[in-house]
């Protein structure tokens, strides 16, 4: 079966790799950039992770779930990715590289099944998430996602 093309995004954030890393993994920043969803994670290879929050009906739901593949602070965070009730797994890799006055953030979301229905949502969602994180880390506040 053919796979869909990897999604790849590169952002530069005016913050140290440690601060950017914290932005990706801390419960506080995740609640802000994911509109209240809580990151629940066992940050070690093989550990489970999930973003859980209130659904449209107000009941708790899991937005994204997966398993940690690599966790090397503050350089690489890689995990499997399943959105909603979807049973097709893809992979997200976040890589941080220090620059002189910023951190280069590269997000690669790959290993897509050809018929993964969440591909379009992720293609739209990653730039929004990364923009919200960049704004939060650089200004201390962010904007509503839609």
PDB file of C-alpha atoms in Angstrom:
ATOM      1  CA  UNK A   1       0.000   0.000   0.000  1.00  0.00           C
ATOM      2  CA  UNK A   2       1.342   3.449  -0.918  1.00  0.00           C
ATOM      3  CA  UNK A   3       1.779   6.067   1.756  1.00  0.00           C
ATOM      4  CA  UNK A   4       0.857   9.735   1.776  1.00  0.00           C
ATOM      5  CA  UNK A   5       3.703  12.255   1.614  1.00  0.00           C
ATOM      6  CA  UNK A   6       5.326  13.240   4.906  1.00  0.00           C
ATOM      7  CA  UNK A   7       4.260  16.548   6.413  1.00  0.00           C
ATOM      8  CA  UNK A   8       7.277  18.685   7.309  1.00  0.00           C
ATOM      9  CA  UNK A   9       7.348  22.075   9.013  1.00  0.00           C
ATOM     10  CA  UNK A  10      10.293  24.233  10.025  1.00  0.00           C
ATOM     11  CA  UNK A  11       9.857  27.135  12.450  1.00  0.00           C
ATOM     12  CA  UNK A  12      12.345  29.363  14.238  1.00  0.00           C
ATOM     13  CA  UNK A  13      11.395  30.347  17.765  1.00  0.00           C
ATOM     14  CA  UNK A  14      13.244  33.094  19.648  1.00  0.00           C
ATOM     15  CA  UNK A  15      13.832  30.980  22.763  1.00  0.00           C
ATOM     16  CA  UNK A  16      16.362  28.450  24.026  1.00  0.00           C
ATOM     17  CA  UNK A  17      15.947  24.765  23.101  1.00  0.00           C
ATOM     18  CA  UNK A  18      15.126  24.065  26.761  1.00  0.00           C
ATOM     19  CA  UNK A  19      12.286  26.608  26.759  1.00  0.00           C
ATOM     20  CA  UNK A  20      10.937  25.314  23.427  1.00  0.00           C
ATOM     21  CA  UNK A  21      11.178  21.733  24.703  1.00  0.00           C
ATOM     22  CA  UNK A  22       9.213  22.723  27.800  1.00  0.00           C
ATOM     23  CA  UNK A  23       6.635  24.280  25.494  1.00  0.00           C
ATOM     24  CA  UNK A  24       6.097  20.943  23.767  1.00  0.00           C
ATOM     25  CA  UNK A  25       5.949  18.763  26.893  1.00  0.00           C
ATOM     26  CA  UNK A  26       4.617  20.836  29.811  1.00  0.00           C
ATOM     27  CA  UNK A  27       0.960  20.422  30.823  1.00  0.00           C
ATOM     28  CA  UNK A  28       0.585  24.213  31.136  1.00  0.00           C
ATOM     29  CA  UNK A  29       1.647  25.094  27.599  1.00  0.00           C
ATOM     30  CA  UNK A  30      -0.238  22.120  26.134  1.00  0.00           C
ATOM     31  CA  UNK A  31      -3.464  23.328  27.760  1.00  0.00           C
ATOM     32  CA  UNK A  32      -2.895  26.724  26.130  1.00  0.00           C
ATOM     33  CA  UNK A  33      -1.899  25.633  22.619  1.00  0.00           C
ATOM     34  CA  UNK A  34      -4.401  22.744  22.464  1.00  0.00           C
ATOM     35  CA  UNK A  35      -7.435  24.708  23.695  1.00  0.00           C
ATOM     36  CA  UNK A  36      -7.613  23.111  27.126  1.00  0.00           C
ATOM     37  CA  UNK A  37      -6.557  19.561  26.230  1.00  0.00           C
ATOM     38  CA  UNK A  38      -4.347  17.916  28.830  1.00  0.00           C
ATOM     39  CA  UNK A  39      -1.156  16.102  27.809  1.00  0.00           C
ATOM     40  CA  UNK A  40      -0.908  12.849  29.754  1.00  0.00           C
ATOM     41  CA  UNK A  41       2.392  11.103  29.093  1.00  0.00           C
ATOM     42  CA  UNK A  42       4.958   8.663  30.372  1.00  0.00           C
ATOM     43  CA  UNK A  43       8.020  10.287  28.814  1.00  0.00           C
ATOM     44  CA  UNK A  44      10.170   7.252  28.066  1.00  0.00           C
ATOM     45  CA  UNK A  45      10.444   4.947  25.040  1.00  0.00           C
ATOM     46  CA  UNK A  46       7.396   2.686  25.059  1.00  0.00           C
ATOM     47  CA  UNK A  47       5.465   5.053  27.354  1.00  0.00           C
ATOM     48  CA  UNK A  48       1.915   6.006  26.462  1.00  0.00           C
ATOM     49  CA  UNK A  49       0.768   9.538  25.730  1.00  0.00           C
ATOM     50  CA  UNK A  50      -2.585  11.180  25.081  1.00  0.00           C
ATOM     51  CA  UNK A  51      -4.120  14.621  24.694  1.00  0.00           C
ATOM     52  CA  UNK A  52      -7.420  14.505  26.576  1.00  0.00           C
ATOM     53  CA  UNK A  53     -10.003  17.255  26.880  1.00  0.00           C
ATOM     54  CA  UNK A  54     -13.646  18.189  26.752  1.00  0.00           C
ATOM     55  CA  UNK A  55     -15.417  17.164  23.577  1.00  0.00           C
ATOM     56  CA  UNK A  56     -18.174  19.076  21.778  1.00  0.00           C
ATOM     57  CA  UNK A  57     -20.713  17.593  24.205  1.00  0.00           C
ATOM     58  CA  UNK A  58     -18.628  18.587  27.244  1.00  0.00           C
ATOM     59  CA  UNK A  59     -17.658  14.980  28.023  1.00  0.00           C
ATOM     60  CA  UNK A  60     -14.016  13.974  28.267  1.00  0.00           C
ATOM     61  CA  UNK A  61     -12.510  12.569  25.084  1.00  0.00           C
ATOM     62  CA  UNK A  62      -9.093  11.580  23.767  1.00  0.00           C
ATOM     63  CA  UNK A  63      -8.059  13.748  20.835  1.00  0.00           C
ATOM     64  CA  UNK A  64      -4.695  12.121  20.112  1.00  0.00           C
ATOM     65  CA  UNK A  65      -3.004   9.065  21.540  1.00  0.00           C
ATOM     66  CA  UNK A  66       0.239   7.263  20.888  1.00  0.00           C
ATOM     67  CA  UNK A  67       3.398   5.721  22.202  1.00  0.00           C
ATOM     68  CA  UNK A  68       6.738   7.437  22.856  1.00  0.00           C
ATOM     69  CA  UNK A  69       9.447   6.209  20.477  1.00  0.00           C
ATOM     70  CA  UNK A  70      12.283   8.617  21.362  1.00  0.00           C
ATOM     71  CA  UNK A  71      12.555  11.124  24.192  1.00  0.00           C
ATOM     72  CA  UNK A  72      15.895  12.948  24.243  1.00  0.00           C
ATOM     73  CA  UNK A  73      15.502  16.354  25.959  1.00  0.00           C
ATOM     74  CA  UNK A  74      15.936  18.990  24.602  1.00  0.00           C
ATOM     75  CA  UNK A  75      16.629  17.551  21.138  1.00  0.00           C
ATOM     76  CA  UNK A  76      14.217  14.860  19.894  1.00  0.00           C
ATOM     77  CA  UNK A  77      10.661  13.854  20.794  1.00  0.00           C
ATOM     78  CA  UNK A  78       9.175  11.148  18.576  1.00  0.00           C
ATOM     79  CA  UNK A  79       5.914   9.286  19.027  1.00  0.00           C
ATOM     80  CA  UNK A  80       3.276   7.285  17.224  1.00  0.00           C
ATOM     81  CA  UNK A  81       0.127   9.239  16.457  1.00  0.00           C
ATOM     82  CA  UNK A  82      -3.526   8.181  16.342  1.00  0.00           C
ATOM     83  CA  UNK A  83      -6.231  10.846  16.194  1.00  0.00           C
ATOM     84  CA  UNK A  84      -9.719  10.334  17.630  1.00  0.00           C
ATOM     85  CA  UNK A  85     -11.197   6.915  16.931  1.00  0.00           C
ATOM     86  CA  UNK A  86      -8.885   6.375  13.954  1.00  0.00           C
ATOM     87  CA  UNK A  87      -6.963   3.082  14.061  1.00  0.00           C
ATOM     88  CA  UNK A  88      -4.288   4.095  11.529  1.00  0.00           C
ATOM     89  CA  UNK A  89      -0.943   4.965  13.077  1.00  0.00           C
ATOM     90  CA  UNK A  90       1.454   7.609  11.803  1.00  0.00           C
ATOM     91  CA  UNK A  91       4.609   9.037  13.393  1.00  0.00           C
ATOM     92  CA  UNK A  92       5.459  12.548  14.612  1.00  0.00           C
ATOM     93  CA  UNK A  93       9.050  13.661  15.160  1.00  0.00           C
ATOM     94  CA  UNK A  94       9.985  16.975  16.773  1.00  0.00           C
ATOM     95  CA  UNK A  95      13.629  18.002  16.456  1.00  0.00           C
ATOM     96  CA  UNK A  96      15.177  21.064  18.119  1.00  0.00           C
ATOM     97  CA  UNK A  97      18.500  22.588  17.067  1.00  0.00           C
ATOM     98  CA  UNK A  98      19.975  25.643  18.802  1.00  0.00           C
ATOM     99  CA  UNK A  99      20.690  28.701  16.654  1.00  0.00           C
ATOM    100  CA  UNK A 100      22.442  31.898  17.762  1.00  0.00           C
ATOM    101  CA  UNK A 101      19.318  33.610  19.161  1.00  0.00           C
ATOM    102  CA  UNK A 102      16.624  31.060  18.388  1.00  0.00           C
ATOM    103  CA  UNK A 103      15.782  27.390  18.158  1.00  0.00           C
ATOM    104  CA  UNK A 104      15.153  25.690  14.841  1.00  0.00           C
ATOM    105  CA  UNK A 105      12.086  23.480  15.235  1.00  0.00           C
ATOM    106  CA  UNK A 106      11.534  20.771  12.642  1.00  0.00           C
ATOM    107  CA  UNK A 107       8.354  18.711  12.823  1.00  0.00           C
ATOM    108  CA  UNK A 108       8.075  15.726  10.505  1.00  0.00           C
ATOM    109  CA  UNK A 109       4.828  13.761  10.516  1.00  0.00           C
ATOM    110  CA  UNK A 110       5.265  10.638   8.398  1.00  0.00           C
ATOM    111  CA  UNK A 111       4.528   6.932   7.987  1.00  0.00           C
ATOM    112  CA  UNK A 112       0.988   7.700   6.842  1.00  0.00           C
ATOM    113  CA  UNK A 113      -1.329   4.968   5.624  1.00  0.00           C
ATOM    114  CA  UNK A 114      -2.711   5.848   2.188  1.00  0.00           C
ATOM    115  CA  UNK A 115      -6.259   6.003   3.497  1.00  0.00           C
ATOM    116  CA  UNK A 116      -5.608   7.733   6.843  1.00  0.00           C
ATOM    117  CA  UNK A 117      -8.572  10.101   7.258  1.00  0.00           C
ATOM    118  CA  UNK A 118      -6.659  12.378   9.682  1.00  0.00           C
ATOM    119  CA  UNK A 119      -3.980  13.440   7.159  1.00  0.00           C
ATOM    120  CA  UNK A 120      -5.790  16.636   6.077  1.00  0.00           C
ATOM    121  CA  UNK A 121      -6.563  17.623   9.683  1.00  0.00           C
ATOM    122  CA  UNK A 122      -2.894  17.247  10.606  1.00  0.00           C
ATOM    123  CA  UNK A 123      -1.744  19.175   7.514  1.00  0.00           C
ATOM    124  CA  UNK A 124      -3.951  22.034   8.717  1.00  0.00           C
ATOM    125  CA  UNK A 125      -3.315  21.528  12.440  1.00  0.00           C
ATOM    126  CA  UNK A 126       0.496  21.463  12.669  1.00  0.00           C
ATOM    127  CA  UNK A 127       1.043  25.023  11.337  1.00  0.00           C
ATOM    128  CA  UNK A 128      -1.631  26.292  13.741  1.00  0.00           C
ATOM    129  CA  UNK A 129      -0.094  24.474  16.726  1.00  0.00           C
ATOM    130  CA  UNK A 130       3.440  25.600  15.887  1.00  0.00           C
ATOM    131  CA  UNK A 131       2.312  29.196  15.344  1.00  0.00           C
ATOM    132  CA  UNK A 132       0.475  29.187  18.672  1.00  0.00           C
ATOM    133  CA  UNK A 133       3.538  27.744  20.459  1.00  0.00           C
ATOM    134  CA  UNK A 134       5.879  30.276  18.816  1.00  0.00           C
ATOM    135  CA  UNK A 135       3.601  33.163  19.793  1.00  0.00           C
ATOM    136  CA  UNK A 136       3.215  31.833  23.356  1.00  0.00           C
ATOM    137  CA  UNK A 137       6.947  31.390  23.932  1.00  0.00           C
ATOM    138  CA  UNK A 138       7.898  34.718  22.372  1.00  0.00           C
ATOM    139  CA  UNK A 139       5.128  36.921  23.836  1.00  0.00           C
ATOM    140  CA  UNK A 140       3.669  35.024  26.807  1.00  0.00           C
ATOM    141  CA  UNK A 141       0.218  34.827  25.205  1.00  0.00           C
ATOM    142  CA  UNK A 142      -1.322  33.236  22.126  1.00  0.00           C
ATOM    143  CA  UNK A 143      -4.428  33.330  19.934  1.00  0.00           C
ATOM    144  CA  UNK A 144      -7.533  31.193  19.540  1.00  0.00           C
ATOM    145  CA  UNK A 145      -7.028  28.376  17.010  1.00  0.00           C
ATOM    146  CA  UNK A 146      -9.967  29.234  14.700  1.00  0.00           C
TER     147      UNK A 146
END
